[in-house]
Amino acid sequence: MTKKKILYEGKAKTIFEGPDSNTIIQYFKDDATANNAEKHSIINGKGVLNNAISDYLMQKITDIGIPTHYIKKLNMREQLVRKVEIIPVEFVVRNIAAGSIVKRLGLKEGQLFFRPLVEHYYKKDELGDPLINEDHIINFEWASRDELDEMQEYGLRINDFLRGLFLGIGLKLVDFKIEFGRYFSEDGNSILLLADEISPDNCRLWDIKTNNKMDKDLFRQDLGGLKEAYQEVANRLGILPEKKTYSSSKTEIVK
Ligand code: UDP
């Protein structure tokens, strides 16, 4: 593990200073939290799996031309990424009804939306990340109109791409949450980059045949088997070496 200075201690990741002032290191922890950290557990190996899955998905998203903060994976738990000023808005893209929208609007879990639905939440743990609309974002200057349009477009493109990618490995992409940040170049101009992570901690993934959940709902709903499900997602993505077992007591993939 790096000996660098901690810049921020998050729920599932620790952010360390990077080798230069434009980069930071994301360290993926084994902590699982739900209900704004009211529920907390350590799931050995979760951080290693999320680092691998997010590394893979961020690279693929970069490949389709969406700017991301991603630079490279450093080791089993760490990624080098560009340092950005995080925009305090969580973008949730939904294809199928699940989670908070089911309760809020009295929907049936599993209902397919007519078209992808984008929601915005204010990123503020103290307030429980409340649902907001575009007018709040513009009015409180959390993002400009142009930035908002750009993030909206990126969100839908990422959704199209990830839906297809997961479909190819027998998984339905139910919904996901993404965050963006501003990256400042030396001339003071800023560009938007997709930031944070994309992993089963912030996506809902259901098996196409069985509808089994393969994401953090296993923890939220006390269903168990979270590590095995994340491992299965990684296996289907082809990013874990075959015929290797995963040690629950260590944070490394072992033979
Ligand atoms: N999500 C997230 N972080 C949050 C809230 C939601 O990553 O703070 C993800 C969540 O995993 C799901 C999607 O965003 O894939 C939609 O979550 P929802 O609004 O249904 O909230 P939840 O049911 O998780 O409270």
PDB file of C-alpha atoms and ligand atoms in Angstrom:
ATOM      1  CA  MET A   1       0.000   0.000   0.000  1.00  0.00           C
ATOM      2  CA  THR A   2       1.184   3.487  -0.762  1.00  0.00           C
ATOM      3  CA  LYS A   3       2.737   5.650   1.971  1.00  0.00           C
ATOM      4  CA  LYS A   4       1.403   8.821   0.416  1.00  0.00           C
ATOM      5  CA  LYS A   5      -0.687  11.439   2.143  1.00  0.00           C
ATOM      6  CA  ILE A   6      -4.430  10.798   2.490  1.00  0.00           C
ATOM      7  CA  LEU A   7      -6.473  13.529   0.812  1.00  0.00           C
ATOM      8  CA  TYR A   8      -9.903  12.073   1.523  1.00  0.00           C
ATOM      9  CA  GLU A   9     -11.282   9.014   3.312  1.00  0.00           C
ATOM     10  CA  GLY A  10     -14.423   7.834   1.535  1.00  0.00           C
ATOM     11  CA  LYS A  11     -16.826   4.995   2.365  1.00  0.00           C
ATOM     12  CA  ALA A  12     -15.415   2.475  -0.114  1.00  0.00           C
ATOM     13  CA  LYS A  13     -12.226   4.227  -1.263  1.00  0.00           C
ATOM     14  CA  THR A  14      -9.370   6.237   0.179  1.00  0.00           C
ATOM     15  CA  ILE A  15      -7.918   9.015  -1.973  1.00  0.00           C
ATOM     16  CA  PHE A  16      -4.165   9.572  -1.725  1.00  0.00           C
ATOM     17  CA  GLU A  17      -2.060  12.294  -3.274  1.00  0.00           C
ATOM     18  CA  GLY A  18      -0.543  11.248  -6.593  1.00  0.00           C
ATOM     19  CA  PRO A  19       3.019  11.440  -7.915  1.00  0.00           C
ATOM     20  CA  ASP A  20       2.317  14.952  -9.250  1.00  0.00           C
ATOM     21  CA  SER A  21      -0.178  17.718  -8.529  1.00  0.00           C
ATOM     22  CA  ASN A  22      -2.505  16.717 -11.422  1.00  0.00           C
ATOM     23  CA  THR A  23      -3.055  13.138 -10.266  1.00  0.00           C
ATOM     24  CA  ILE A  24      -4.434  11.236  -7.292  1.00  0.00           C
ATOM     25  CA  ILE A  25      -4.469   7.578  -6.289  1.00  0.00           C
ATOM     26  CA  GLN A  26      -7.776   5.783  -5.622  1.00  0.00           C
ATOM     27  CA  TYR A  27      -7.359   2.942  -3.109  1.00  0.00           C
ATOM     28  CA  PHE A  28     -10.272   0.458  -3.150  1.00  0.00           C
ATOM     29  CA  LYS A  29     -11.202  -0.726   0.352  1.00  0.00           C
ATOM     30  CA  ASP A  30     -13.203  -3.790   1.409  1.00  0.00           C
ATOM     31  CA  ASP A  31     -15.819  -1.713   3.232  1.00  0.00           C
ATOM     32  CA  ALA A  32     -19.428  -2.133   2.171  1.00  0.00           C
ATOM     33  CA  THR A  33     -21.942   0.485   3.303  1.00  0.00           C
ATOM     34  CA  ALA A  34     -25.630   1.099   2.689  1.00  0.00           C
ATOM     35  CA  ASN A  35     -28.312   3.544   3.860  1.00  0.00           C
ATOM     36  CA  ASN A  36     -25.800   6.383   4.005  1.00  0.00           C
ATOM     37  CA  ALA A  37     -23.332   4.219   6.026  1.00  0.00           C
ATOM     38  CA  GLU A  38     -25.891   3.177   8.682  1.00  0.00           C
ATOM     39  CA  LYS A  39     -25.114  -0.393   7.614  1.00  0.00           C
ATOM     40  CA  HIS A  40     -21.438  -1.319   7.359  1.00  0.00           C
ATOM     41  CA  SER A  41     -19.415  -4.514   6.814  1.00  0.00           C
ATOM     42  CA  ILE A  42     -16.006  -5.575   5.618  1.00  0.00           C
ATOM     43  CA  ILE A  43     -16.128  -7.993   2.688  1.00  0.00           C
ATOM     44  CA  ASN A  44     -12.662  -9.392   2.116  1.00  0.00           C
ATOM     45  CA  GLY A  45     -11.564  -8.948  -1.454  1.00  0.00           C
ATOM     46  CA  LYS A  46     -14.344  -6.596  -2.566  1.00  0.00           C
ATOM     47  CA  GLY A  47     -11.872  -3.755  -3.143  1.00  0.00           C
ATOM     48  CA  VAL A  48      -9.645  -5.916  -5.338  1.00  0.00           C
ATOM     49  CA  LEU A  49     -12.617  -6.968  -7.466  1.00  0.00           C
ATOM     50  CA  ASN A  50     -14.002  -3.434  -7.790  1.00  0.00           C
ATOM     51  CA  ASN A  51     -10.572  -2.096  -8.727  1.00  0.00           C
ATOM     52  CA  ALA A  52     -10.293  -4.713 -11.489  1.00  0.00           C
ATOM     53  CA  ILE A  53     -13.871  -4.220 -12.750  1.00  0.00           C
ATOM     54  CA  SER A  54     -13.706  -0.419 -12.678  1.00  0.00           C
ATOM     55  CA  ASP A  55     -10.290  -0.449 -14.336  1.00  0.00           C
ATOM     56  CA  TYR A  56     -11.693  -2.549 -17.183  1.00  0.00           C
ATOM     57  CA  LEU A  57     -14.902  -0.534 -17.638  1.00  0.00           C
ATOM     58  CA  MET A  58     -13.181   2.869 -17.434  1.00  0.00           C
ATOM     59  CA  GLN A  59     -10.714   1.781 -20.123  1.00  0.00           C
ATOM     60  CA  LYS A  60     -13.541   0.610 -22.365  1.00  0.00           C
ATOM     61  CA  ILE A  61     -15.441   3.865 -21.834  1.00  0.00           C
ATOM     62  CA  THR A  62     -12.283   5.844 -22.656  1.00  0.00           C
ATOM     63  CA  ASP A  63     -11.960   3.737 -25.826  1.00  0.00           C
ATOM     64  CA  ILE A  64     -15.392   4.861 -27.064  1.00  0.00           C
ATOM     65  CA  GLY A  65     -14.301   8.487 -26.809  1.00  0.00           C
ATOM     66  CA  ILE A  66     -15.731   9.593 -23.480  1.00  0.00           C
ATOM     67  CA  PRO A  67     -13.153  11.562 -21.468  1.00  0.00           C
ATOM     68  CA  THR A  68     -12.458   9.922 -18.102  1.00  0.00           C
ATOM     69  CA  HIS A  69     -10.104  10.570 -15.202  1.00  0.00           C
ATOM     70  CA  TYR A  70      -8.596   7.113 -15.701  1.00  0.00           C
ATOM     71  CA  ILE A  71      -4.823   6.807 -16.240  1.00  0.00           C
ATOM     72  CA  LYS A  72      -3.782   3.310 -15.126  1.00  0.00           C
ATOM     73  CA  LYS A  73      -4.159   0.546 -12.576  1.00  0.00           C
ATOM     74  CA  LEU A  74      -1.146   0.581 -10.240  1.00  0.00           C
ATOM     75  CA  ASN A  75      -1.690  -2.651  -8.316  1.00  0.00           C
ATOM     76  CA  MET A  76      -4.457  -4.893  -6.935  1.00  0.00           C
ATOM     77  CA  ARG A  77      -6.113  -2.072  -5.012  1.00  0.00           C
ATOM     78  CA  GLU A  78      -4.908   1.175  -6.511  1.00  0.00           C
ATOM     79  CA  GLN A  79      -5.551   3.254  -9.620  1.00  0.00           C
ATOM     80  CA  LEU A  80      -3.791   6.387 -10.786  1.00  0.00           C
ATOM     81  CA  VAL A  81      -6.346   8.933 -11.982  1.00  0.00           C
ATOM     82  CA  ARG A  82      -6.479  12.615 -12.931  1.00  0.00           C
ATOM     83  CA  LYS A  83      -7.279  14.990 -10.113  1.00  0.00           C
ATOM     84  CA  VAL A  84     -10.592  16.721 -10.750  1.00  0.00           C
ATOM     85  CA  GLU A  85     -12.938  19.076  -8.942  1.00  0.00           C
ATOM     86  CA  ILE A  86     -15.920  16.832  -8.362  1.00  0.00           C
ATOM     87  CA  ILE A  87     -19.286  18.245  -9.440  1.00  0.00           C
ATOM     88  CA  PRO A  88     -21.626  17.640  -6.471  1.00  0.00           C
ATOM     89  CA  VAL A  89     -24.282  15.888  -8.563  1.00  0.00           C
ATOM     90  CA  GLU A  90     -24.770  12.133  -8.836  1.00  0.00           C
ATOM     91  CA  PHE A  91     -26.201  11.077 -12.203  1.00  0.00           C
ATOM     92  CA  VAL A  92     -28.330   7.928 -12.027  1.00  0.00           C
ATOM     93  CA  VAL A  93     -29.317   6.323 -15.320  1.00  0.00           C
ATOM     94  CA  ARG A  94     -32.102   3.750 -15.112  1.00  0.00           C
ATOM     95  CA  ASN A  95     -33.297   1.159 -17.623  1.00  0.00           C
ATOM     96  CA  ILE A  96     -35.403  -0.974 -15.283  1.00  0.00           C
ATOM     97  CA  ALA A  97     -37.220   0.036 -12.086  1.00  0.00           C
ATOM     98  CA  ALA A  98     -35.380  -0.926  -8.884  1.00  0.00           C
ATOM     99  CA  GLY A  99     -34.255   0.649  -5.619  1.00  0.00           C
ATOM    100  CA  SER A 100     -35.292   4.115  -4.535  1.00  0.00           C
ATOM    101  CA  ILE A 101     -37.511   4.919  -7.543  1.00  0.00           C
ATOM    102  CA  VAL A 102     -39.671   1.864  -6.820  1.00  0.00           C
ATOM    103  CA  LYS A 103     -40.448   3.163  -3.330  1.00  0.00           C
ATOM    104  CA  ARG A 104     -40.725   6.826  -4.318  1.00  0.00           C
ATOM    105  CA  LEU A 105     -43.148   6.348  -7.202  1.00  0.00           C
ATOM    106  CA  GLY A 106     -44.794   3.069  -6.191  1.00  0.00           C
ATOM    107  CA  LEU A 107     -43.460   1.179  -9.213  1.00  0.00           C
ATOM    108  CA  LYS A 108     -43.110  -2.553  -9.670  1.00  0.00           C
ATOM    109  CA  GLU A 109     -39.513  -3.741  -9.410  1.00  0.00           C
ATOM    110  CA  GLY A 110     -38.422  -5.011 -12.820  1.00  0.00           C
ATOM    111  CA  GLN A 111     -40.642  -2.661 -14.839  1.00  0.00           C
ATOM    112  CA  LEU A 112     -38.832  -1.731 -18.047  1.00  0.00           C
ATOM    113  CA  PHE A 113     -38.713   1.989 -18.784  1.00  0.00           C
ATOM    114  CA  PHE A 114     -39.928   3.214 -22.153  1.00  0.00           C
ATOM    115  CA  ARG A 115     -36.528   4.886 -22.569  1.00  0.00           C
ATOM    116  CA  PRO A 116     -33.504   5.379 -20.261  1.00  0.00           C
ATOM    117  CA  LEU A 117     -34.366   7.664 -17.375  1.00  0.00           C
ATOM    118  CA  VAL A 118     -31.791  10.081 -15.950  1.00  0.00           C
ATOM    119  CA  GLU A 119     -32.086  11.374 -12.387  1.00  0.00           C
ATOM    120  CA  HIS A 120     -29.926  13.819 -10.457  1.00  0.00           C
ATOM    121  CA  TYR A 121     -29.079  13.658  -6.768  1.00  0.00           C
ATOM    122  CA  TYR A 122     -27.264  16.288  -4.698  1.00  0.00           C
ATOM    123  CA  LYS A 123     -24.037  14.693  -3.440  1.00  0.00           C
ATOM    124  CA  LYS A 124     -24.329  15.506   0.249  1.00  0.00           C
ATOM    125  CA  ASP A 125     -24.126  12.666   2.769  1.00  0.00           C
ATOM    126  CA  GLU A 126     -25.429  14.865   5.632  1.00  0.00           C
ATOM    127  CA  LEU A 127     -28.687  15.297   3.669  1.00  0.00           C
ATOM    128  CA  GLY A 128     -28.843  11.690   2.420  1.00  0.00           C
ATOM    129  CA  ASP A 129     -28.139  12.669  -1.236  1.00  0.00           C
ATOM    130  CA  PRO A 130     -31.583  14.168  -2.028  1.00  0.00           C
ATOM    131  CA  LEU A 131     -33.193  13.976  -5.466  1.00  0.00           C
ATOM    132  CA  ILE A 132     -32.877  17.297  -7.315  1.00  0.00           C
ATOM    133  CA  ASN A 133     -33.767  18.622 -10.761  1.00  0.00           C
ATOM    134  CA  GLU A 134     -31.855  20.496 -13.467  1.00  0.00           C
ATOM    135  CA  ASP A 135     -33.065  23.833 -12.178  1.00  0.00           C
ATOM    136  CA  HIS A 136     -31.399  23.229  -8.807  1.00  0.00           C
ATOM    137  CA  ILE A 137     -28.132  22.395 -10.560  1.00  0.00           C
ATOM    138  CA  ILE A 138     -28.168  25.579 -12.643  1.00  0.00           C
ATOM    139  CA  ASN A 139     -29.589  27.827  -9.917  1.00  0.00           C
ATOM    140  CA  PHE A 140     -27.038  26.804  -7.298  1.00  0.00           C
ATOM    141  CA  GLU A 141     -24.283  26.863  -9.960  1.00  0.00           C
ATOM    142  CA  TRP A 142     -23.244  23.275  -9.325  1.00  0.00           C
ATOM    143  CA  ALA A 143     -22.800  23.061 -13.111  1.00  0.00           C
ATOM    144  CA  SER A 144     -23.455  25.306 -16.108  1.00  0.00           C
ATOM    145  CA  ARG A 145     -26.158  24.562 -18.696  1.00  0.00           C
ATOM    146  CA  ASP A 146     -23.485  23.437 -21.169  1.00  0.00           C
ATOM    147  CA  GLU A 147     -21.801  21.189 -18.612  1.00  0.00           C
ATOM    148  CA  LEU A 148     -25.130  19.682 -17.649  1.00  0.00           C
ATOM    149  CA  ASP A 149     -25.997  18.949 -21.297  1.00  0.00           C
ATOM    150  CA  GLU A 150     -22.585  17.373 -21.809  1.00  0.00           C
ATOM    151  CA  MET A 151     -22.872  15.166 -18.700  1.00  0.00           C
ATOM    152  CA  GLN A 152     -26.385  14.156 -19.687  1.00  0.00           C
ATOM    153  CA  GLU A 153     -25.171  13.127 -23.135  1.00  0.00           C
ATOM    154  CA  TYR A 154     -22.203  11.222 -21.693  1.00  0.00           C
ATOM    155  CA  GLY A 155     -24.505   9.444 -19.227  1.00  0.00           C
ATOM    156  CA  LEU A 156     -26.771   8.197 -22.009  1.00  0.00           C
ATOM    157  CA  ARG A 157     -23.851   7.152 -24.212  1.00  0.00           C
ATOM    158  CA  ILE A 158     -22.252   5.281 -21.315  1.00  0.00           C
ATOM    159  CA  ASN A 159     -25.608   3.601 -20.691  1.00  0.00           C
ATOM    160  CA  ASP A 160     -25.958   2.496 -24.331  1.00  0.00           C
ATOM    161  CA  PHE A 161     -22.447   1.143 -24.355  1.00  0.00           C
ATOM    162  CA  LEU A 162     -22.554  -0.617 -20.978  1.00  0.00           C
ATOM    163  CA  ARG A 163     -25.981  -2.134 -21.662  1.00  0.00           C
ATOM    164  CA  GLY A 164     -24.557  -3.834 -24.739  1.00  0.00           C
ATOM    165  CA  LEU A 165     -21.371  -4.856 -23.007  1.00  0.00           C
ATOM    166  CA  PHE A 166     -23.239  -6.465 -20.080  1.00  0.00           C
ATOM    167  CA  LEU A 167     -25.835  -8.048 -22.367  1.00  0.00           C
ATOM    168  CA  GLY A 168     -22.945  -9.815 -24.078  1.00  0.00           C
ATOM    169  CA  ILE A 169     -22.055 -11.528 -20.789  1.00  0.00           C
ATOM    170  CA  GLY A 170     -25.614 -12.409 -19.802  1.00  0.00           C
ATOM    171  CA  LEU A 171     -26.312  -9.468 -17.495  1.00  0.00           C
ATOM    172  CA  LYS A 172     -29.030  -6.808 -17.551  1.00  0.00           C
ATOM    173  CA  LEU A 173     -27.849  -3.314 -16.663  1.00  0.00           C
ATOM    174  CA  VAL A 174     -30.733  -2.166 -14.461  1.00  0.00           C
ATOM    175  CA  ASP A 175     -29.260   1.182 -13.396  1.00  0.00           C
ATOM    176  CA  PHE A 176     -26.009   2.881 -12.397  1.00  0.00           C
ATOM    177  CA  LYS A 177     -24.638   6.006 -10.768  1.00  0.00           C
ATOM    178  CA  ILE A 178     -21.847   8.127 -12.202  1.00  0.00           C
ATOM    179  CA  GLU A 179     -20.023  11.281 -11.188  1.00  0.00           C
ATOM    180  CA  PHE A 180     -18.094  13.861 -13.176  1.00  0.00           C
ATOM    181  CA  GLY A 181     -15.358  16.330 -12.342  1.00  0.00           C
ATOM    182  CA  ARG A 182     -13.639  19.356 -13.869  1.00  0.00           C
ATOM    183  CA  TYR A 183     -10.043  18.906 -14.926  1.00  0.00           C
ATOM    184  CA  PHE A 184      -8.144  22.173 -15.193  1.00  0.00           C
ATOM    185  CA  SER A 185      -5.408  22.532 -17.775  1.00  0.00           C
ATOM    186  CA  GLU A 186      -2.477  24.895 -17.306  1.00  0.00           C
ATOM    187  CA  ASP A 187      -4.223  27.668 -19.257  1.00  0.00           C
ATOM    188  CA  GLY A 188      -7.023  27.597 -16.677  1.00  0.00           C
ATOM    189  CA  ASN A 189      -9.607  26.000 -18.982  1.00  0.00           C
ATOM    190  CA  SER A 190     -11.582  23.074 -17.663  1.00  0.00           C
ATOM    191  CA  ILE A 191     -12.903  19.934 -19.312  1.00  0.00           C
ATOM    192  CA  LEU A 192     -15.370  17.436 -17.904  1.00  0.00           C
ATOM    193  CA  LEU A 193     -14.130  13.965 -17.075  1.00  0.00           C
ATOM    194  CA  LEU A 194     -16.038  10.921 -15.905  1.00  0.00           C
ATOM    195  CA  ALA A 195     -14.658  10.290 -12.395  1.00  0.00           C
ATOM    196  CA  ASP A 196     -15.056   7.969  -9.368  1.00  0.00           C
ATOM    197  CA  GLU A 197     -15.620   4.285 -10.266  1.00  0.00           C
ATOM    198  CA  ILE A 198     -17.971   1.983 -12.172  1.00  0.00           C
ATOM    199  CA  SER A 199     -18.397  -1.321 -10.395  1.00  0.00           C
ATOM    200  CA  PRO A 200     -21.194  -3.513  -8.982  1.00  0.00           C
ATOM    201  CA  ASP A 201     -21.117  -1.140  -5.963  1.00  0.00           C
ATOM    202  CA  ASN A 202     -22.772   1.534  -8.089  1.00  0.00           C
ATOM    203  CA  CYS A 203     -24.544  -0.490 -10.815  1.00  0.00           C
ATOM    204  CA  ARG A 204     -27.455  -2.883 -10.578  1.00  0.00           C
ATOM    205  CA  LEU A 205     -26.791  -6.033 -12.601  1.00  0.00           C
ATOM    206  CA  TRP A 206     -29.260  -8.911 -12.940  1.00  0.00           C
ATOM    207  CA  ASP A 207     -28.543 -12.250 -14.548  1.00  0.00           C
ATOM    208  CA  ILE A 208     -30.527 -12.508 -17.800  1.00  0.00           C
ATOM    209  CA  LYS A 209     -31.720 -16.067 -17.229  1.00  0.00           C
ATOM    210  CA  THR A 210     -32.400 -16.115 -13.492  1.00  0.00           C
ATOM    211  CA  ASN A 211     -32.819 -12.407 -12.670  1.00  0.00           C
ATOM    212  CA  ASN A 212     -30.456 -13.042  -9.754  1.00  0.00           C
ATOM    213  CA  LYS A 213     -28.945  -9.847  -8.406  1.00  0.00           C
ATOM    214  CA  MET A 214     -25.203  -9.544  -8.880  1.00  0.00           C
ATOM    215  CA  ASP A 215     -24.525  -6.198  -7.253  1.00  0.00           C
ATOM    216  CA  LYS A 216     -24.538  -4.344  -3.942  1.00  0.00           C
ATOM    217  CA  ASP A 217     -28.243  -5.096  -3.382  1.00  0.00           C
ATOM    218  CA  LEU A 218     -26.981  -8.480  -2.119  1.00  0.00           C
ATOM    219  CA  PHE A 219     -25.518  -6.542   0.807  1.00  0.00           C
ATOM    220  CA  ARG A 220     -28.267  -3.908   1.084  1.00  0.00           C
ATOM    221  CA  GLN A 221     -30.928  -6.638   1.270  1.00  0.00           C
ATOM    222  CA  ASP A 222     -28.860  -9.109   3.361  1.00  0.00           C
ATOM    223  CA  LEU A 223     -29.029 -11.740   0.611  1.00  0.00           C
ATOM    224  CA  GLY A 224     -25.369 -12.792   1.010  1.00  0.00           C
ATOM    225  CA  GLY A 225     -22.936 -13.965  -1.665  1.00  0.00           C
ATOM    226  CA  LEU A 226     -21.711 -10.508  -2.630  1.00  0.00           C
ATOM    227  CA  LYS A 227     -18.093 -11.454  -3.149  1.00  0.00           C
ATOM    228  CA  GLU A 228     -18.997 -14.494  -5.239  1.00  0.00           C
ATOM    229  CA  ALA A 229     -21.323 -12.366  -7.384  1.00  0.00           C
ATOM    230  CA  TYR A 230     -18.666  -9.666  -7.981  1.00  0.00           C
ATOM    231  CA  GLN A 231     -16.192 -12.435  -8.795  1.00  0.00           C
ATOM    232  CA  GLU A 232     -18.668 -13.869 -11.297  1.00  0.00           C
ATOM    233  CA  VAL A 233     -19.077 -10.451 -12.943  1.00  0.00           C
ATOM    234  CA  ALA A 234     -15.278 -10.152 -13.193  1.00  0.00           C
ATOM    235  CA  ASN A 235     -15.035 -13.703 -14.572  1.00  0.00           C
ATOM    236  CA  ARG A 236     -17.667 -13.052 -17.220  1.00  0.00           C
ATOM    237  CA  LEU A 237     -15.848  -9.856 -18.215  1.00  0.00           C
ATOM    238  CA  GLY A 238     -12.784 -12.071 -18.660  1.00  0.00           C
ATOM    239  CA  ILE A 239     -10.639 -10.114 -16.249  1.00  0.00           C
ATOM    240  CA  LEU A 240      -9.851 -12.806 -13.695  1.00  0.00           C
ATOM    241  CA  PRO A 241      -7.448 -15.579 -14.654  1.00  0.00           C
ATOM    242  CA  GLU A 242      -9.317 -18.852 -15.165  1.00  0.00           C
ATOM    243  CA  LYS A 243      -8.943 -21.831 -12.815  1.00  0.00           C
ATOM    244  CA  LYS A 244      -7.778 -19.636  -9.992  1.00  0.00           C
ATOM    245  CA  THR A 245      -9.649 -19.492  -6.753  1.00  0.00           C
ATOM    246  CA  TYR A 246     -10.160 -16.395  -4.766  1.00  0.00           C
ATOM    247  CA  SER A 247      -9.006 -16.371  -1.169  1.00  0.00           C
ATOM    248  CA  SER A 248     -11.495 -14.879   1.262  1.00  0.00           C
ATOM    249  CA  SER A 249      -8.847 -14.228   3.888  1.00  0.00           C
ATOM    250  CA  LYS A 250      -6.385 -12.436   1.653  1.00  0.00           C
ATOM    251  CA  THR A 251      -6.777  -9.511  -0.635  1.00  0.00           C
ATOM    252  CA  GLU A 252      -4.952 -11.166  -3.478  1.00  0.00           C
ATOM    253  CA  ILE A 253      -5.895 -13.587  -6.201  1.00  0.00           C
ATOM    254  CA  VAL A 254      -4.111 -16.834  -5.448  1.00  0.00           C
ATOM    255  CA  LYS A 255      -3.680 -20.137  -7.238  1.00  0.00           C
TER     256      LYS A 255
HETATM  257  N1  UDP B   1     -26.050   4.488  -6.140  1.00  0.00           N
HETATM  258  C1  UDP B   1     -24.735   4.706  -5.763  1.00  0.00           C
HETATM  259  N2  UDP B   1     -24.475   5.534  -4.712  1.00  0.00           N
HETATM  260  C2  UDP B   1     -25.458   6.192  -4.035  1.00  0.00           C
HETATM  261  C3  UDP B   1     -26.801   5.970  -4.428  1.00  0.00           C
HETATM  262  C4  UDP B   1     -27.065   5.118  -5.480  1.00  0.00           C
HETATM  263  O1  UDP B   1     -23.812   4.159  -6.344  1.00  0.00           O
HETATM  264  O2  UDP B   1     -25.155   6.974  -3.095  1.00  0.00           O
HETATM  265  C5  UDP B   1     -26.338   3.601  -7.272  1.00  0.00           C
HETATM  266  C6  UDP B   1     -27.000   2.313  -6.836  1.00  0.00           C
HETATM  267  O3  UDP B   1     -26.051   1.292  -6.635  1.00  0.00           O
HETATM  268  C7  UDP B   1     -27.895   1.988  -8.013  1.00  0.00           C
HETATM  269  C8  UDP B   1     -28.240   3.352  -8.596  1.00  0.00           C
HETATM  270  O4  UDP B   1     -27.251   4.248  -8.122  1.00  0.00           O
HETATM  271  O5  UDP B   1     -27.182   1.241  -8.990  1.00  0.00           O
HETATM  272  C9  UDP B   1     -29.622   3.836  -8.213  1.00  0.00           C
HETATM  273  O6  UDP B   1     -29.722   3.814  -6.814  1.00  0.00           O
HETATM  274  P1  UDP B   1     -31.106   4.166  -6.073  1.00  0.00           P
HETATM  275  O7  UDP B   1     -31.442   5.594  -6.334  1.00  0.00           O
HETATM  276  O8  UDP B   1     -32.110   3.157  -6.463  1.00  0.00           O
HETATM  277  O9  UDP B   1     -30.769   4.143  -4.550  1.00  0.00           O
HETATM  278  P2  UDP B   1     -30.616   2.948  -3.499  1.00  0.00           P
HETATM  279  O10 UDP B   1     -31.678   1.952  -3.754  1.00  0.00           O
HETATM  280  O11 UDP B   1     -29.233   2.449  -3.732  1.00  0.00           O
HETATM  281  O12 UDP B   1     -30.763   3.675  -2.198  1.00  0.00           O
END
